[in-house]
Amino acid sequence: MENREVIVETRDLVKIYGDGAEVRALDGVNMAVLAGEFVAVMGPSGSGKSTLLNMIGALDRPTSGTVLVNGQDLAQVRNLDSFRARTVGFIFQMHNLIPTLTARENVEVPMRGQGFSHRDRRRRSAELLELVGLAERMNHLPNMLSGGERQRVAVARALANNPAIILADEPTGELDAARSQEIISLMHRLNHELGTTFIVVTHDLAVARQTDRVLVMDSGRIVREHIIADPYSEDLRQLKDSPLGRALLGAREVDLVAAGVPLRQGGQFTAMGQMLREVLEKV
Amino acid sequence: MIFKNLFRRKGRTILTLVGISIGVAAIVALGAVSRGLRAGFSAMTRGSQADLVLTQTGAMSVITSSMDETIADELRTWPEVAAVDGVLLSNALIENASYLFIFGYDPQGFAIEHFRVVEGEELADVRGVRGKPLLLGKRAAERLSKKVGDTLRVTGSTFRIVGIYETGDGFEDGGAVVALPEAQALALQPRRVSMLYVKLRSPSDADRFKARVERRFSDLSISTTTGFADQEQILALLEGMAMGVAGLAVIIGGVVMTNTLWMSVFERTREIGLLRALGWRRRQVLFLILGESLTLALLGGLAGIGLGVASVFLISRASSWLGAFGTQFSPDLFTRALVTVFVLGLVGGAYPAWWASRLLPLEALQYEGGRGGHFSRYLPGGMVVRNLWRRRLRTVLTLLGIGISIAAIVALGGLAYGMLDTFTAIVRGSEADLFAAEADIDSDFSAIDERVGSRIAARPDVKAVSGMIMTGVNTEKMPMLLVFGYHPREPAIRRFRIIEGEPLTSRHQVIVGRRAAEQMGLKVGDTLRLLDSNFRVVGIFETGVGWEDIGVVISLREAQALTGKPRQVQFYAIGLRDPRQAEAVRDELEALFPEIDFALTSELAESMSDFRVMQEMVDQISFLAVFIGALGMLNTMLMSVLERTREIGVLRALGWSRRRVLGLILQEALVLGVIGGICGAILGVSLGEMLGLVQGTFGAIEPIYSPQIFVQAIVVAMIAGAVGGLYPAWRATRMRPVEALRYE
Ligand SMILES: Nc1ncnc2c1ncn2[C@@H]1O[C@H](COP(=O)(O)OP(=O)(O)O)[C@@H](O)[C@H]1O
Ligand SMILES: [Mg+2]
């Protein structure tokens, strides 16, 4: 966690809607997200989650306060269109694909006007659809795809210009548990393979549990923050999966824990856990 | 529920209402104008206190009707007749370059009595004023800001306004009255009148009188003063035009209506599924949608009636010509508008309503709203073409609206060029180098004194001069027979190649075009009656120019008598000794005779005022087409932008710039415009060809489609596209991404 830089930061972010009956959708939000982090935002309906995401994605301007992306104040960014196209990718609750375009053409939409040649676009869209496992369905229209497949196209589309950050607003809201898990796993894979930062709004605890950190919002403020896991958990998983690790540990983590091995405590590794990790590192 | 549904989408409902109401307004306004015209003519004849009206059979309007004054003298000797008054109507150019209706009346007659003078003197009482006396209508006086004692210049002559009259009829109050001989001189129709008012000794003599007139004058029509308006062909024409425009307006209203209902049904598919799941029956759903459509139509109809009344009011204030005839709104006009609207509502709503009612509840509940159709992904042209394909019906209807307008341009343009070509052929065939017509006047009215001809002929550089006259005459067998007057011994007549019989040599002879002879069933040796004179057919000719082949040729002298222009010709064809000097000679002649236009035969086309008028007409229709096309386009594109609000939000969220979104929408509008233009051009050519098949004057013109017409049509279509697409496109770019994404 130490060396990674902050990629998104908000300072005293306030957003007020309406003139007469004012709605304080955001009421002084301070938060920071590290590059490569996978963050969930939770909270009741109307608590300001979507509004926060819209501010970060430069879809709307805050009433006051600042949003910094890559250290740059969004209020100073001249060409917001180009910022949206290149720096962030959006995934919406409803897939929001263009119904007249095929999966592949939908993925190409954000690339238009960004200096890609026609051939580059074709190549990249094919690659991305392969990445999300839809190589076979490239030329299908959205209404010929299932809900999960559509959302995967939306993920590929969000990746089109290889953005540093992907903002997903309830991406699994319309899907069943199995489909949700597919999408979340996909996002995790991308988070690892490409190092893309994810900020995901969700109501699904199962989804939230798989992220690095959960921000809980209520009435336009961030009221709590949970760290689900720390950077070592991944290494532990690797250790767990390797033959050596299995031999070393002789059992899965749960078994060790069940057997009373104090691997961690209060979210932190114990000395024992730390030691095991270092041992593994040397192998 | 119906009202709630309509108010859910206020913007769309208002747009629909505007679309429908414009159509209805067109029906109401045009109807009111033609009715006003009818009322004007009726009031005029009824006001005359006459029992019967005599006009020339087959004349398009009383204004083009023409007959010999001496008929009145003969009628006065009949025992049934108490009094006869001849009246000449004409439209004259006045000092401020606008037109004024001039009524020529006998100042001592009975018919002039209904011009109640409210200021100044009666025409009959005038003594010792300078200039020719004139009575000005009250509305004309207001329009021209003239008072009693002022002067008024009418086509070159100066008149003194001696009185202001008011009859209460807009047509009359917008014109002027002068003594009959003055009117005849102004209209270049000496001793001719447009109509005769007849007062009978006893109303019971009417039938006997009618029978007698029919026996004695075969080319006169007789009507009662109240039934007169029914005879006016111009009314039929105007009413036909009103129907045409109304038809177009209904198509556009239909586009709008169908648009709206489809959108409304599609976006509520899930809701309809829910209603069905909750136990609604098919019929209930059907009636719900139909109810919405009829409500919309009815509201639009009412708004349209208001708009129509208002625009007629404004037009009659702004335009002196239309203002001259009052306008009239009758209840059946409103009924017609409402019936149209009702049909529009039923037709526009029927298919969407049926579609909605056929939905299975389950299917509708699962409906996702993605309707590309599996076929659409094979379409070339990317988003633009697919978006148009997505709403095929709407696209087709919009194309229809644009296409019809463009078709009008192409057909009319083709006819204009065809006419021009025919005319050029006539002139070229006369083996002339220069061509002379009176300057600044429609060639129908051109009149050049024969003395001018002799002076030109006397010049050493001129080889020959041929005078000619061209006029249309109503005959029994052909409603509008073209009559050419040529001098039998001048060179220009040679172009009429005789294929049967012999050429024209003397008076009372006529040579007949091949097609005219076929249509009228004439052979060499037969007799042809033109106006009041008989002519013997001595030959049949053919020139290959359609227009000439449906006409006849008589001697110039007799043609002059026929048109009431003694010693005057319409055109001169001038042959030069050295054709290479044509330009120099033309410049000299123009300096010598400033009142006459001289044109090189090779350049005649562009200089002909007829052609210019025709061109102007095409331009005006083009303008109208742009307007109507743009309106349809505006509606379609606005709907399209509205229904894709979310989609546009997504595009913006994905980083599309405003300019890119603008480009997408504009491209769609332009594609629509161009396709509409092409369809319209094809339709126009077929229309032109169909007109060519019609017998008569139109049939004689072979339409010619120059590339210019098509360029004009396509440009018009594109302008319609750009104009109609611009606002929706601009609107699309103004939407803030977040708002657009939240749009339900
Ligand atoms: N465009 C808007 N106009 C007015 N109020 C809005 C708008 N967008 C959001 N709100 C209000 O702001 C609050 C937060 O909304 P939102 O961020 O969408 O909540 P969440 O995504 O957490 O459900 C809500 O009370 C909502 O009604
Ligand atoms: Mg939300």
mmCIF file of N, CA, C and O and ligand atoms in Angstrom, chain A residues 15 17-18 23-26 43-52 54 60 169-170 201 203 217, chain B residues 736 738-739 742, ligand 1:
data_model
loop_
_atom_site.group_PDB
_atom_site.id
_atom_site.type_symbol
_atom_site.label_atom_id
_atom_site.label_comp_id
_atom_site.label_asym_id
_atom_site.label_seq_id
_atom_site.Cartn_x
_atom_site.Cartn_y
_atom_site.Cartn_z
ATOM 1 N N LYS A 15 -22.493 18.664 -3.570
ATOM 2 C CA LYS A 15 -23.335 18.824 -4.771
ATOM 3 C C LYS A 15 -24.755 19.066 -4.303
ATOM 4 O O LYS A 15 -25.308 18.270 -3.539
ATOM 5 N N TYR A 17 -28.619 19.827 -5.618
ATOM 6 C CA TYR A 17 -29.532 19.841 -6.772
ATOM 7 C C TYR A 17 -30.707 20.753 -6.494
ATOM 8 O O TYR A 17 -31.123 20.880 -5.343
ATOM 9 N N GLY A 18 -31.270 21.311 -7.558
ATOM 10 C CA GLY A 18 -32.519 22.078 -7.441
ATOM 11 C C GLY A 18 -32.274 23.474 -6.913
ATOM 12 O O GLY A 18 -31.255 23.763 -6.301
ATOM 13 N N VAL A 23 -31.643 19.710 -2.639
ATOM 14 C CA VAL A 23 -31.232 18.377 -2.225
ATOM 15 C C VAL A 23 -29.720 18.383 -2.124
ATOM 16 O O VAL A 23 -29.028 18.656 -3.102
ATOM 17 N N ARG A 24 -29.201 18.125 -0.921
ATOM 18 C CA ARG A 24 -27.740 18.025 -0.778
ATOM 19 C C ARG A 24 -27.334 16.604 -1.074
ATOM 20 O O ARG A 24 -27.277 15.767 -0.193
ATOM 21 N N ALA A 25 -27.071 16.322 -2.326
ATOM 22 C CA ALA A 25 -26.745 14.964 -2.740
ATOM 23 C C ALA A 25 -25.372 14.567 -2.201
ATOM 24 O O ALA A 25 -25.161 13.427 -1.812
ATOM 25 N N LEU A 26 -24.436 15.512 -2.193
ATOM 26 C CA LEU A 26 -23.131 15.274 -1.570
ATOM 27 C C LEU A 26 -22.909 16.389 -0.557
ATOM 28 O O LEU A 26 -23.124 17.557 -0.857
ATOM 29 N N GLY A 43 -24.290 1.888 0.410
ATOM 30 C CA GLY A 43 -25.119 2.855 1.115
ATOM 31 C C GLY A 43 -26.539 2.788 0.605
ATOM 32 O O GLY A 43 -26.783 2.282 -0.492
ATOM 33 N N PRO A 44 -27.501 3.292 1.388
ATOM 34 C CA PRO A 44 -28.904 3.232 0.970
ATOM 35 C C PRO A 44 -29.165 4.060 -0.291
ATOM 36 O O PRO A 44 -28.365 4.920 -0.640
ATOM 37 N N SER A 45 -30.292 3.764 -0.908
ATOM 38 C CA SER A 45 -30.699 4.522 -2.097
ATOM 39 C C SER A 45 -30.785 6.005 -1.771
ATOM 40 O O SER A 45 -31.265 6.366 -0.703
ATOM 41 N N GLY A 46 -30.337 6.818 -2.666
ATOM 42 C CA GLY A 46 -30.443 8.260 -2.468
ATOM 43 C C GLY A 46 -29.361 8.821 -1.570
ATOM 44 O O GLY A 46 -29.397 9.986 -1.204
ATOM 45 N N SER A 47 -28.371 8.005 -1.226
ATOM 46 C CA SER A 47 -27.335 8.501 -0.316
ATOM 47 C C SER A 47 -26.250 9.278 -1.063
ATOM 48 O O SER A 47 -25.379 9.849 -0.440
ATOM 49 N N GLY A 48 -26.289 9.281 -2.388
ATOM 50 C CA GLY A 48 -25.346 10.110 -3.144
ATOM 51 C C GLY A 48 -24.257 9.325 -3.853
ATOM 52 O O GLY A 48 -23.305 9.914 -4.363
ATOM 53 N N LYS A 49 -24.416 8.007 -3.952
ATOM 54 C CA LYS A 49 -23.375 7.177 -4.566
ATOM 55 C C LYS A 49 -23.188 7.520 -6.050
ATOM 56 O O LYS A 49 -22.070 7.770 -6.508
ATOM 57 N N SER A 50 -24.313 7.526 -6.761
ATOM 58 C CA SER A 50 -24.222 7.824 -8.193
ATOM 59 C C SER A 50 -23.680 9.229 -8.415
ATOM 60 O O SER A 50 -22.873 9.474 -9.305
ATOM 61 N N THR A 51 -24.129 10.140 -7.570
ATOM 62 C CA THR A 51 -23.670 11.522 -7.704
ATOM 63 C C THR A 51 -22.159 11.595 -7.547
ATOM 64 O O THR A 51 -21.466 12.241 -8.345
ATOM 65 N N LEU A 52 -21.632 10.886 -6.565
ATOM 66 C CA LEU A 52 -20.188 10.876 -6.352
ATOM 67 C C LEU A 52 -19.466 10.354 -7.591
ATOM 68 O O LEU A 52 -18.487 10.940 -8.070
ATOM 69 N N ASN A 54 -20.550 10.318 -10.647
ATOM 70 C CA ASN A 54 -20.674 11.276 -11.747
ATOM 71 C C ASN A 54 -19.663 12.413 -11.625
ATOM 72 O O ASN A 54 -19.153 12.912 -12.623
ATOM 73 N N ASP A 60 -20.662 15.658 -14.406
ATOM 74 C CA ASP A 60 -21.357 16.807 -13.844
ATOM 75 C C ASP A 60 -20.345 17.584 -12.997
ATOM 76 O O ASP A 60 -19.322 17.028 -12.601
ATOM 77 N N ASP A 169 -21.537 1.795 -11.909
ATOM 78 C CA ASP A 169 -22.666 2.128 -11.041
ATOM 79 C C ASP A 169 -23.638 0.941 -11.018
ATOM 80 O O ASP A 169 -24.391 0.741 -11.960
ATOM 81 N N GLU A 170 -23.610 0.201 -9.952
ATOM 82 C CA GLU A 170 -24.440 -0.989 -9.798
ATOM 83 C C GLU A 170 -24.394 -1.884 -11.031
ATOM 84 O O GLU A 170 -25.421 -2.160 -11.644
ATOM 85 N N VAL A 201 -20.047 0.948 -7.403
ATOM 86 C CA VAL A 201 -21.189 1.141 -6.513
ATOM 87 C C VAL A 201 -21.964 -0.159 -6.487
ATOM 88 O O VAL A 201 -22.246 -0.730 -7.545
ATOM 89 N N HIS A 203 -24.933 -2.826 -4.126
ATOM 90 C CA HIS A 203 -25.759 -3.119 -2.951
ATOM 91 C C HIS A 203 -25.474 -4.525 -2.475
ATOM 92 O O HIS A 203 -26.045 -4.979 -1.491
ATOM 93 N N MET A 217 -21.732 5.138 2.393
ATOM 94 C CA MET A 217 -22.274 6.497 2.329
ATOM 95 C C MET A 217 -23.647 6.562 2.961
ATOM 96 O O MET A 217 -24.402 5.584 2.941
ATOM 97 N N ARG B 736 -27.143 17.834 -20.867
ATOM 98 C CA ARG B 736 -26.032 17.481 -19.996
ATOM 99 C C ARG B 736 -26.026 15.979 -19.806
ATOM 100 O O ARG B 736 -27.077 15.368 -19.640
ATOM 101 N N VAL B 738 -25.450 13.896 -17.462
ATOM 102 C CA VAL B 738 -26.141 13.296 -16.309
ATOM 103 C C VAL B 738 -27.639 13.344 -16.489
ATOM 104 O O VAL B 738 -28.351 12.375 -16.223
ATOM 105 N N GLU B 739 -28.119 14.496 -16.961
ATOM 106 C CA GLU B 739 -29.561 14.634 -17.167
ATOM 107 C C GLU B 739 -30.040 13.610 -18.179
ATOM 108 O O GLU B 739 -31.062 12.970 -18.007
ATOM 109 N N ARG B 742 -30.295 10.196 -16.810
ATOM 110 C CA ARG B 742 -31.406 10.025 -15.870
ATOM 111 C C ARG B 742 -32.754 10.017 -16.569
ATOM 112 O O ARG B 742 -33.758 9.669 -15.968
HETATM 113 N N1 LIG C 1 -30.351 15.585 -11.337
HETATM 114 C C1 LIG C 1 -30.861 15.598 -10.118
HETATM 115 N N2 LIG C 1 -31.765 16.541 -9.785
HETATM 116 C C2 LIG C 1 -32.278 16.592 -8.541
HETATM 117 N N3 LIG C 1 -31.982 15.732 -7.584
HETATM 118 C C3 LIG C 1 -31.102 14.758 -7.854
HETATM 119 C C4 LIG C 1 -30.503 14.647 -9.142
HETATM 120 N N4 LIG C 1 -29.650 13.596 -9.126
HETATM 121 C C5 LIG C 1 -29.745 13.079 -7.875
HETATM 122 N N5 LIG C 1 -30.590 13.772 -7.128
HETATM 123 C C6 LIG C 1 -30.916 13.535 -5.705
HETATM 124 O O1 LIG C 1 -29.687 13.453 -5.035
HETATM 125 C C7 LIG C 1 -29.726 12.427 -4.068
HETATM 126 C C8 LIG C 1 -28.620 11.428 -4.333
HETATM 127 O O2 LIG C 1 -28.894 10.751 -5.531
HETATM 128 P P1 LIG C 1 -27.989 9.576 -6.088
HETATM 129 O O3 LIG C 1 -26.590 10.029 -6.106
HETATM 130 O O4 LIG C 1 -28.554 9.134 -7.392
HETATM 131 O O5 LIG C 1 -28.204 8.435 -5.003
HETATM 132 P P2 LIG C 1 -27.832 6.910 -5.059
HETATM 133 O O6 LIG C 1 -27.092 6.647 -6.326
HETATM 134 O O7 LIG C 1 -26.985 6.726 -3.835
HETATM 135 O O8 LIG C 1 -29.094 6.146 -4.947
HETATM 136 C C9 LIG C 1 -31.101 11.810 -4.164
HETATM 137 O O9 LIG C 1 -31.910 12.372 -3.145
HETATM 138 C C10 LIG C 1 -31.608 12.224 -5.510
HETATM 139 O O10 LIG C 1 -32.986 12.374 -5.497
#
